[in-house]
Coordinates of C-alpha atoms in Angstrom, one line a residue:
Chain A
M288 CA -37.4 -31.8 11.0
S289 CA -34.3 -30.8 9.3
I290 CA -31.6 -28.9 11.1
N291 CA -31.6 -26.5 8.2
Q292 CA -34.9 -25.2 9.0
P293 CA -34.6 -21.8 10.8
S294 CA -36.7 -23.1 13.7
A295 CA -34.3 -25.9 14.4
P296 CA -32.8 -24.9 17.9
L297 CA -29.3 -26.0 17.4
V298 CA -28.7 -23.9 14.2
G299 CA -29.1 -20.6 16.1
A300 CA -26.8 -22.1 18.9
I301 CA -23.8 -22.7 16.9
E302 CA -22.1 -19.6 16.2
K303 CA -20.1 -19.2 13.0
S304 CA -16.5 -18.7 13.0
P305 CA -14.7 -15.9 11.1
K306 CA -13.3 -16.4 7.6
I307 CA -9.4 -16.5 7.6
S308 CA -7.3 -16.4 4.7
L309 CA -3.8 -15.4 3.7
I310 CA -2.5 -12.6 1.6
G311 CA 0.8 -14.0 0.7
T312 CA 3.2 -15.0 3.6
L313 CA 3.1 -11.9 5.6
A314 CA -0.7 -11.0 6.0
M315 CA -3.6 -12.9 7.4
L316 CA -7.3 -11.6 6.7
V317 CA -10.0 -12.4 9.5
E318 CA -13.3 -11.7 8.3
A319 CA -16.2 -11.6 10.8
P320 CA -19.3 -13.7 9.8
G321 CA -22.8 -12.2 9.6
D322 CA -24.0 -8.6 8.9
F323 CA -22.1 -5.2 8.9
D324 CA -23.1 -4.2 12.4
L325 CA -21.5 -2.3 15.5
I326 CA -21.5 -5.9 17.4
Q327 CA -19.5 -7.7 15.0
Q328 CA -17.3 -4.4 14.4
G329 CA -16.8 -4.4 18.2
R330 CA -15.6 -7.8 18.3
I331 CA -13.1 -7.2 15.4
W332 CA -11.7 -4.3 17.3
A333 CA -11.2 -6.5 20.6
L334 CA -9.5 -9.1 18.4
A335 CA -7.3 -6.4 16.8
D336 CA -6.3 -5.1 20.1
A337 CA -5.4 -8.5 21.4
A338 CA -3.6 -9.6 18.4
S339 CA -1.6 -6.6 17.9
S340 CA 0.5 -7.3 21.2
W341 CA 1.3 -10.9 19.8
P342 CA 4.9 -11.3 18.9
N343 CA 5.5 -11.4 15.1
V344 CA 2.2 -9.1 14.6
Q345 CA 3.8 -5.9 13.1
E346 CA 0.3 -4.4 12.8
A347 CA -3.4 -5.2 13.1
V348 CA -5.3 -3.3 10.4
I349 CA -8.8 -2.9 11.0
G350 CA -11.3 -3.0 8.2
V351 CA -15.2 -3.1 7.8
T352 CA -15.9 -6.0 10.0
N353 CA -12.4 -7.5 9.3
V354 CA -8.9 -7.3 10.4
M355 CA -5.7 -7.8 8.6
L356 CA -2.6 -9.1 10.7
V357 CA 0.6 -8.3 9.1
F358 CA 3.5 -10.3 10.2
E359 CA 7.2 -9.5 10.7
Q360 CA 8.3 -13.0 9.6
P361 CA 6.0 -15.8 8.0
P362 CA 4.4 -17.6 10.9
A363 CA 5.7 -21.1 11.5
D364 CA 2.4 -22.8 11.7
I365 CA -0.7 -21.4 10.0
G366 CA -3.0 -23.8 11.0
M367 CA -2.4 -23.4 14.9
L368 CA -2.5 -19.6 14.4
A369 CA -5.9 -19.5 12.6
A370 CA -7.2 -22.0 15.4
S371 CA -6.3 -19.6 18.2
I372 CA -7.7 -16.8 16.4
V373 CA -10.9 -18.7 16.1
E374 CA -10.8 -19.8 19.8
L375 CA -10.2 -16.1 20.8
W376 CA -13.3 -14.7 18.5
H377 CA -15.6 -17.0 20.4
R378 CA -14.1 -16.1 23.9
L379 CA -13.4 -12.4 23.5
P380 CA -16.0 -10.0 24.7
G381 CA -16.5 -7.3 22.1
R382 CA -15.3 -3.6 22.7
K383 CA -17.8 -0.8 22.6
A384 CA -17.8 2.3 20.7
D385 CA -15.9 4.1 23.6
G386 CA -13.8 6.4 21.8
K387 CA -13.9 10.2 21.9
V388 CA -16.8 12.2 20.5
I389 CA -15.8 14.4 17.4
E390 CA -17.9 17.2 16.5
I391 CA -17.4 18.6 12.7
P392 CA -19.2 21.7 11.7
V393 CA -20.3 21.3 8.1
I394 CA -21.2 23.9 5.4
Y395 CA -23.7 22.1 3.6
G396 CA -24.6 22.6 0.1
G397 CA -22.9 25.3 -2.1
E398 CA -19.8 25.2 -4.2
L399 CA -18.1 22.2 -2.3
G400 CA -21.3 20.3 -1.5
F401 CA -21.9 20.1 -5.2
D402 CA -23.7 16.8 -5.2
L403 CA -26.3 17.7 -2.6
P404 CA -29.1 18.3 -5.5
A405 CA -28.5 15.0 -7.0
V406 CA -28.8 13.4 -3.4
A407 CA -31.9 15.2 -2.8
E408 CA -33.3 14.1 -6.3
H409 CA -32.3 10.6 -5.7
T410 CA -33.7 10.1 -2.3
G411 CA -36.8 12.3 -3.1
L412 CA -36.2 14.4 -0.2
P413 CA -35.7 18.4 -0.1
P414 CA -32.2 19.3 0.2
R415 CA -33.0 20.7 3.7
E416 CA -34.4 17.4 4.8
V417 CA -31.2 15.7 3.5
I418 CA -29.2 17.8 5.6
R419 CA -31.2 17.5 8.7
I420 CA -31.2 13.8 8.6
H421 CA -27.3 13.8 8.1
S422 CA -26.7 16.1 10.9
E423 CA -28.9 14.5 13.3
G424 CA -27.2 11.2 12.9
D425 CA -24.8 9.4 15.4
Y426 CA -21.9 7.9 13.5
T427 CA -19.3 5.6 14.6
V428 CA -15.8 5.3 13.0
C429 CA -15.5 1.5 12.2
A430 CA -12.1 1.7 10.5
V431 CA -9.4 4.4 9.2
A432 CA -8.4 3.2 5.8
S433 CA -8.1 4.1 2.0
S434 CA -6.2 7.3 2.6
P435 CA -4.3 8.7 5.6
G436 CA -7.0 9.7 8.3
F437 CA -10.2 8.6 6.3
G438 CA -12.7 7.1 8.6
Y439 CA -15.4 4.6 7.5
L440 CA -18.5 5.7 9.3
H441 CA -21.4 3.7 10.2
G442 CA -24.8 5.0 11.0
L443 CA -26.0 6.6 8.0
D444 CA -29.9 6.9 7.9
P445 CA -31.1 4.6 5.0
R446 CA -33.3 7.3 3.7
I447 CA -30.1 9.2 2.3
H448 CA -28.1 6.1 1.2
M449 CA -26.8 7.3 -2.4
P450 CA -24.8 5.1 -4.8
R451 CA -21.2 5.9 -5.5
K452 CA -20.6 7.6 -8.9
S453 CA -19.6 5.5 -11.8
V454 CA -17.3 8.3 -12.9
P455 CA -15.4 9.8 -9.8
S456 CA -15.1 13.5 -9.4
L457 CA -11.5 14.4 -10.6
N458 CA -10.4 16.5 -7.6
M459 CA -12.4 16.7 -4.5
R460 CA -11.2 19.1 -2.0
A461 CA -10.0 17.5 1.5
G462 CA -12.8 18.0 4.0
S463 CA -15.5 17.3 1.7
V464 CA -18.6 15.7 3.7
T465 CA -19.6 12.8 1.5
I466 CA -21.9 9.9 1.1
G467 CA -21.0 6.6 -0.6
G468 CA -23.7 4.0 -0.6
M469 CA -24.5 3.2 3.0
Q470 CA -21.6 5.0 4.5
T471 CA -20.7 8.8 4.9
G472 CA -17.1 10.4 5.5
V473 CA -15.0 13.3 5.5
A474 CA -12.4 13.3 2.6
A475 CA -8.9 13.4 4.0
L476 CA -6.9 14.3 0.9
S477 CA -7.8 16.4 -2.0
S478 CA -8.1 13.7 -4.7
P479 CA -10.4 11.8 -7.2
N480 CA -13.4 10.5 -5.2
G481 CA -16.3 8.6 -6.2
W482 CA -18.5 9.7 -3.2
N483 CA -21.1 12.3 -3.4
A484 CA -20.0 15.5 -2.0
I485 CA -22.9 17.3 0.4
G486 CA -21.0 19.9 2.0
W487 CA -17.5 20.7 3.5
A488 CA -15.7 21.0 6.9
S489 CA -12.8 23.0 7.9
V490 CA -11.0 20.3 9.8
A491 CA -7.7 18.7 9.5
M492 CA -8.4 15.0 9.3
F493 CA -4.7 14.2 9.1
D494 CA -1.5 15.6 10.1
P495 CA 1.7 13.5 10.1
Q496 CA 3.4 15.8 12.5
R497 CA 0.8 15.5 15.1
E498 CA 1.5 13.2 17.9
Q499 CA -1.8 11.4 16.9
P500 CA -2.0 12.0 13.1
S501 CA -5.4 10.8 12.4
L502 CA -8.2 12.8 14.0
M503 CA -10.5 9.6 13.8
L504 CA -9.8 6.5 15.2
P505 CA -11.6 3.3 15.3
G506 CA -14.3 3.4 18.0
D507 CA -14.7 7.2 18.2
R508 CA -18.2 8.8 17.6
V509 CA -18.8 11.7 15.1
R510 CA -21.5 14.0 14.9
F511 CA -21.8 16.6 12.1
R512 CA -23.3 20.1 13.0
I513 CA -24.8 22.5 10.6
D514 CA -22.4 25.4 10.5
R515 CA -24.3 26.8 7.3
I516 CA -26.3 25.9 4.8
E517 CA -25.9 27.2 1.1
L518 CA -28.7 26.3 -1.4
Chain B
M253 CA 24.8 17.5 -0.7
I254 CA 23.7 16.3 -4.1
E255 CA 21.9 18.7 -6.6
I256 CA 19.6 17.5 -9.2
L257 CA 20.0 18.8 -12.5
A258 CA 17.4 16.8 -14.4
S259 CA 14.7 14.5 -13.3
P260 CA 11.8 14.2 -15.8
A261 CA 9.0 13.0 -13.4
F262 CA 7.8 10.7 -10.7
N263 CA 11.6 9.9 -9.3
T264 CA 11.4 10.1 -5.5
I265 CA 13.3 9.5 -2.3
Q266 CA 12.5 5.9 -0.9
D267 CA 13.8 3.9 1.7
L268 CA 12.3 0.3 2.6
G269 CA 8.9 1.7 3.7
R270 CA 6.7 3.0 6.3
H271 CA 5.3 0.3 8.3
G272 CA 3.0 0.2 11.2
A273 CA 0.8 3.1 10.0
R274 CA -1.6 1.3 8.0
G275 CA -4.1 1.4 10.6
I276 CA -4.5 5.1 10.1
G277 CA -4.8 4.7 6.4
V278 CA -1.0 5.5 5.7
S279 CA 0.4 3.1 2.8
T280 CA 4.0 1.9 3.2
S281 CA 5.5 3.4 0.2
G282 CA 9.2 2.2 0.0
A283 CA 11.2 1.0 -3.0
M284 CA 9.5 -0.8 -5.7
D285 CA 12.8 -3.0 -5.8
P286 CA 13.7 -3.3 -2.2
V287 CA 16.4 -5.8 -2.9
A288 CA 18.3 -3.1 -5.2
L289 CA 17.9 -0.6 -2.4
A290 CA 19.1 -3.0 0.2
A291 CA 22.1 -4.2 -2.1
G292 CA 23.3 -0.6 -2.9
N293 CA 23.2 0.3 0.6
A294 CA 25.3 -2.9 1.5
L295 CA 27.9 -2.0 -1.2
L296 CA 28.4 1.3 0.8
G297 CA 28.3 -0.1 4.3
N298 CA 25.0 1.6 5.1
E299 CA 22.2 -0.1 6.8
D300 CA 19.7 -1.9 4.5
G301 CA 17.1 0.7 4.9
A302 CA 18.9 3.9 4.4
A303 CA 17.2 6.2 2.0
G304 CA 18.4 6.4 -1.8
L305 CA 16.8 7.7 -5.0
E306 CA 14.3 5.7 -6.9
I307 CA 14.6 6.7 -10.5
Q308 CA 11.9 5.5 -12.9
T309 CA 12.1 8.1 -15.5
F310 CA 15.1 9.2 -17.7
P311 CA 17.5 10.8 -18.7
F312 CA 18.3 11.7 -15.1
R313 CA 21.3 13.9 -14.0
L314 CA 22.6 15.1 -10.5
R315 CA 25.7 17.0 -9.4
F316 CA 27.7 16.1 -6.3
Q317 CA 28.4 19.1 -4.2
E318 CA 31.0 17.4 -2.2
D319 CA 33.2 14.2 -2.4
T320 CA 30.5 11.5 -1.8
T321 CA 30.5 7.7 -2.0
F322 CA 27.4 6.3 -4.1
A323 CA 26.3 3.2 -5.8
L324 CA 23.9 2.3 -8.7
T325 CA 21.6 -0.9 -8.7
G326 CA 18.4 -2.0 -10.1
A327 CA 17.6 -2.0 -13.7
D328 CA 20.3 -2.5 -16.3
H329 CA 21.4 0.8 -17.4
V330 CA 24.2 3.0 -18.9
S331 CA 25.4 5.8 -16.9
T332 CA 28.4 8.2 -16.8
L333 CA 30.3 10.0 -14.0
A334 CA 32.2 12.8 -15.0
G335 CA 31.8 11.9 -18.6
L336 CA 33.4 8.4 -17.9
S337 CA 31.1 5.4 -18.4
M338 CA 30.1 3.7 -15.1
R339 CA 29.0 -0.2 -14.8
P340 CA 25.6 -0.8 -13.3
W341 CA 25.7 -2.4 -9.6
W342 CA 28.7 -0.7 -9.1
C343 CA 30.1 1.8 -6.3
K344 CA 32.3 4.8 -6.6
R345 CA 33.6 7.8 -4.9
A346 CA 32.5 11.0 -6.9
R347 CA 34.5 14.3 -6.5
A348 CA 32.9 17.5 -5.6
G349 CA 31.4 19.0 -9.0
D350 CA 31.2 15.6 -10.9
I351 CA 28.0 15.0 -12.7
L352 CA 26.1 11.7 -12.7
A353 CA 23.8 11.1 -15.8
I354 CA 21.8 8.0 -16.0
G355 CA 20.0 6.9 -19.3
T356 CA 17.0 4.7 -20.1
P357 CA 17.4 1.1 -18.8
R358 CA 18.1 -1.5 -21.3
R359 CA 16.2 -4.0 -19.1
G360 CA 14.1 -3.4 -16.0
A361 CA 12.3 -0.3 -15.0
R362 CA 13.9 1.2 -11.8
V363 CA 17.5 2.2 -11.1
Y364 CA 18.4 3.0 -7.5
A365 CA 21.1 5.6 -6.4
T366 CA 22.2 5.0 -2.9
F367 CA 24.9 7.3 -1.1
G368 CA 27.4 6.7 1.6
G369 CA 25.4 7.6 4.8
G370 CA 22.1 7.8 3.0
L371 CA 20.0 10.8 2.0
D372 CA 19.2 12.8 5.1
V373 CA 15.8 14.1 4.8
P374 CA 13.4 14.1 7.8
R375 CA 11.7 10.9 9.0
V376 CA 7.9 11.1 8.8
L377 CA 5.9 8.3 10.7
G378 CA 9.2 6.5 11.0
S379 CA 10.2 6.6 7.4
R380 CA 11.9 8.7 4.7
S381 CA 9.9 7.4 1.8
T382 CA 8.1 9.9 -0.2
H383 CA 4.2 9.4 -0.1
L384 CA 3.1 11.2 -3.4
R385 CA -0.5 11.0 -2.7
A386 CA -0.6 12.5 0.9
G387 CA 2.3 14.8 0.3
F388 CA 4.7 14.0 3.0
G389 CA 7.9 12.1 3.3
G390 CA 11.1 12.4 1.2
L391 CA 11.3 15.9 -0.2
E392 CA 8.3 17.7 0.8
G393 CA 6.1 14.7 -0.2
R394 CA 6.8 15.5 -3.8
S395 CA 8.7 14.1 -6.8
L396 CA 12.2 15.5 -7.5
Q397 CA 12.6 18.6 -9.4
T398 CA 15.4 20.4 -11.1
G399 CA 17.4 22.5 -8.7
D400 CA 16.5 20.3 -5.8
V401 CA 19.4 20.0 -3.1
I402 CA 19.3 17.0 -1.0
P403 CA 21.5 16.6 2.0
V404 CA 23.5 13.3 2.4
G405 CA 24.2 11.7 5.9
K406 CA 27.7 10.9 7.4
P407 CA 28.8 7.9 6.0
P408 CA 29.6 4.9 8.4
Q409 CA 33.3 5.3 9.6
E410 CA 34.7 1.8 8.7
A411 CA 33.0 2.0 5.2
A412 CA 35.2 5.1 4.0
R413 CA 38.2 3.1 2.9
R414 CA 38.0 1.7 -0.5
F415 CA 35.6 1.8 -3.5
D416 CA 35.1 1.2 -7.0
F417 CA 33.8 -2.2 -7.1
G418 CA 30.5 -4.0 -7.9
A419 CA 28.3 -6.9 -7.4
A420 CA 26.3 -9.5 -9.6
P421 CA 22.7 -8.5 -9.6
P422 CA 20.3 -10.9 -7.9
D423 CA 18.7 -12.1 -11.3
V424 CA 22.1 -13.3 -12.0
A425 CA 23.4 -14.5 -8.8
I426 CA 20.2 -16.3 -7.7
P427 CA 19.4 -19.5 -9.7
G428 CA 15.9 -19.2 -11.6
A429 CA 15.5 -15.6 -11.0
G430 CA 16.5 -14.4 -14.6
P431 CA 14.3 -13.8 -17.5
R432 CA 13.4 -16.6 -19.9
D433 CA 14.0 -16.6 -23.5
D434 CA 10.5 -15.8 -24.4
G435 CA 10.5 -12.4 -22.6
V436 CA 7.5 -13.4 -20.2
L437 CA 8.5 -12.8 -16.6
R438 CA 7.4 -15.7 -14.3
I439 CA 6.0 -14.5 -10.9
R440 CA 5.2 -16.9 -8.3
V441 CA 2.1 -16.3 -6.3
M442 CA -0.1 -17.8 -3.4
R443 CA -3.9 -18.3 -4.1
A444 CA -5.9 -15.6 -1.9
G445 CA -9.2 -15.5 -0.3
E446 CA -11.6 -15.5 -3.3
Y447 CA -9.8 -17.7 -5.6
D448 CA -12.4 -20.4 -5.1
L449 CA -15.2 -18.2 -6.3
F450 CA -13.8 -18.3 -9.7
S451 CA -14.9 -21.1 -11.9
E452 CA -12.4 -23.6 -13.1
A453 CA -12.3 -21.9 -16.5
M454 CA -11.3 -18.7 -15.2
Q455 CA -8.9 -20.2 -12.8
A456 CA -7.2 -21.9 -15.8
R457 CA -7.2 -18.5 -17.7
F458 CA -5.7 -16.7 -14.7
W459 CA -2.7 -19.3 -14.9
S460 CA -2.2 -19.6 -18.7
T461 CA -2.5 -15.9 -19.6
A462 CA 0.6 -13.9 -20.4
W463 CA -0.6 -10.6 -19.0
K464 CA 0.6 -7.4 -20.3
V465 CA 1.6 -4.7 -17.6
S466 CA -0.5 -1.9 -18.9
A467 CA 0.8 1.7 -19.5
R468 CA -1.6 2.8 -16.9
S469 CA 0.7 1.3 -14.2
D470 CA 2.6 3.0 -11.6
R471 CA 3.9 2.7 -8.1
G472 CA 0.4 2.5 -6.8
G473 CA -0.5 -0.7 -8.8
Y474 CA 0.0 -2.6 -12.0
R475 CA -3.1 -3.0 -14.3
L476 CA -2.9 -6.0 -16.3
T477 CA -4.4 -6.6 -19.7
G478 CA -4.9 -9.9 -21.8
D479 CA -8.1 -11.6 -21.0
K480 CA -11.1 -11.0 -18.8
L481 CA -11.6 -12.9 -15.4
T482 CA -15.4 -12.9 -14.6
L483 CA -17.3 -14.2 -11.6
D484 CA -20.4 -16.0 -12.2
A485 CA -22.1 -14.0 -9.5
P486 CA -20.6 -10.4 -8.7
I487 CA -19.7 -10.3 -5.0
E488 CA -19.8 -7.1 -2.8
M489 CA -16.9 -7.3 -0.5
R490 CA -16.4 -4.9 2.6
S491 CA -13.4 -2.8 2.7
H492 CA -10.4 -4.7 4.2
G493 CA -6.8 -4.3 4.4
V494 CA -4.4 -5.3 1.6
V495 CA -0.4 -5.5 1.2
A496 CA 1.7 -5.2 -1.8
G497 CA 1.5 -8.1 -4.2
V498 CA -2.1 -8.8 -3.8
V499 CA -3.8 -9.6 -7.2
Q500 CA -7.4 -8.2 -7.3
V501 CA -10.1 -8.6 -9.8
P502 CA -12.3 -5.5 -10.5
P503 CA -15.7 -6.1 -11.9
A504 CA -14.4 -5.2 -15.5
G505 CA -12.4 -8.4 -15.3
E506 CA -8.7 -7.2 -15.7
P507 CA -6.5 -7.9 -12.7
I508 CA -4.7 -5.1 -10.7
I509 CA -1.6 -5.8 -8.6
Q510 CA -1.2 -3.4 -5.7
M511 CA 2.2 -2.2 -5.2
S512 CA 4.2 0.2 -2.9
D513 CA 1.9 3.1 -3.1
A514 CA -1.2 1.2 -2.9
N515 CA -4.2 2.1 -0.7
T516 CA -4.3 0.4 2.7
A517 CA -7.7 -0.9 1.9
G518 CA -9.4 -2.8 -1.1
G519 CA -12.6 -4.4 -1.8
Y520 CA -12.4 -6.2 -4.9
P521 CA -12.2 -10.1 -4.9
K522 CA -8.5 -11.3 -4.4
M523 CA -7.3 -14.0 -6.8
A524 CA -3.7 -14.3 -5.5
A525 CA -0.8 -12.6 -3.8
V526 CA 2.8 -12.3 -5.3
I527 CA 5.2 -14.1 -3.0
Q528 CA 7.7 -11.8 -1.2
A529 CA 10.7 -13.2 -2.9
D530 CA 9.3 -12.2 -6.2
L531 CA 8.1 -8.7 -5.4
W532 CA 11.5 -7.2 -6.4
R533 CA 11.4 -8.6 -9.7
L534 CA 7.9 -7.6 -10.2
G535 CA 9.1 -4.2 -9.1
Q536 CA 11.4 -4.1 -12.4
A537 CA 8.7 -5.0 -14.7
A538 CA 8.1 -2.0 -17.0
P539 CA 4.9 -1.0 -18.7
G540 CA 4.3 -3.0 -21.9
S541 CA 6.3 -6.0 -20.5
F542 CA 4.6 -9.3 -19.9
I543 CA 4.2 -11.5 -16.9
A544 CA 2.7 -14.9 -16.1
F545 CA 1.6 -16.5 -12.8
R546 CA 2.9 -19.7 -11.3
D547 CA 1.1 -21.3 -8.2
V548 CA 3.1 -22.1 -5.1
S549 CA 2.3 -23.3 -1.6
Y550 CA 2.8 -21.4 1.6
Q551 CA 5.7 -23.6 2.3
D552 CA 7.3 -22.8 -1.1
A553 CA 6.7 -19.4 -0.6
V554 CA 8.5 -19.1 2.7
A555 CA 11.4 -21.2 1.5
A556 CA 11.8 -18.8 -1.5
M557 CA 12.9 -16.0 0.7
A558 CA 16.2 -18.0 1.6
P559 CA 18.0 -17.3 -1.6
V560 CA 17.2 -13.7 -1.6
N561 CA 18.3 -13.3 2.2
D562 CA 21.4 -15.3 1.5
Y563 CA 22.2 -13.0 -1.6
L564 CA 22.1 -9.8 0.4
A565 CA 24.0 -11.3 3.4
S566 CA 26.7 -12.5 1.1
L567 CA 26.8 -9.2 -0.9
R568 CA 27.2 -7.3 2.4
A569 CA 29.8 -9.6 3.9
V570 CA 31.9 -9.3 0.7
A571 CA 31.6 -5.8 0.5
D572 CA 32.6 -5.2 4.2
L573 CA 35.6 -7.4 3.4
Y574 CA 36.6 -5.8 0.4
R575 CA 36.6 -2.3 1.8
Q576 CA 39.0 -3.5 4.6
L577 CA 41.6 -4.9 2.2

């Protein structure tokens, strides 16, 4: 029996290590092995929590099953640093999605949810069914990135996955509730956006004057509630 | 106070950037040529990170509303103070009512105007830099407009003695930092995460091409044209953090270098990353100019910062001394 066969017991027992690469001298990217799931994401959160208190780490920037460490100064020994990250990865228990629960009332469809008909057509579901599935979902904020306060949400029902547009909408309003591929989110800024708008919510996703500027933080849970349906 | 009399577009207040807020999606912003900003501040006795003006569209004019010390650094340009010509990389004391006029650079892309005491706009998330896309920082989060009046902070006491002197720009003072005769700016990079996914032919093309900085380049990023870099099998990457200087290759094959106002996250394969010691030089590359990449090791990239740090330290020491004379 070759150990490459899936049935070989050792293969499953050896756990893969994260991929570690440099982006210049002041940033290191740590990418979790395996699928995009909340278990690997939770381990990334835990790793980011630990690394952000290390000396010389200016910030641990969480991505989708990855974390980028930004350094104050170039690390003296890259190999040693990478080895200690791998060691920590295998030892550290993951963090659960234990943040706050954010409820977001959504006006589905209508003028600002202008892509709802296209999503309905693509998925083969009536618009009301798309809305029901989206609003019944239980979502987790994996990372806040791309624009200030924009949360990457995990947990979109595969029945309403919808590819991103090849030509972005030129000026999508802040607060637009969107679907992009297997993810959903709430636009934090009014700007060009390639995701599909299915509704709109009157929430300030980001305010630099607030003590915590970003409404969403990694590990938070999000529930969308139907405020109104405009078809 | 200074009053803006003419400012075409996209001129902003910048300091050395907003650090530590990437985790909530906030890009660093900050001067595209941080060495020029820090040098301008050093001439005046300010701390390196005091806020100044980043001027990238011309002609630009301002009026001093009170006696103010200031310096001009960055791109090689022609300027006048109260009608008299002023040299670049120089500091002076302006009288109330004097008008400073800055023309299109002969070489380079961005001129920095720094002021004794720095521009005194409120810090947002730890920085005075303008974040144009999000609309905060600087002056109400927007570009400068005619009629804007910007407060200047109180100059450091020991700095207020003597003015009217200059410094050699870093591309003159640092050996090897200047342009070559062929007009192609050599930029040193380190290989990044997905370099090995490109075929040898594509890797060779990356190193051998003289890339043109496209007209669709700005503080967010430089789009490069020249050739196409394609993967044998396209890959889908999960969104991850990026820093200024990262060279990404979108599916269309033309590289993009992320700059100060880049998104905090990207998802395109990363070919390389511009080393910190060359980011300021790239920040002076104008649209239409050409750049070529050169491969360096981590150790070489780290070592390359020493001449830049030494340059700034000696400029500050000499300026401090000169003011005491």
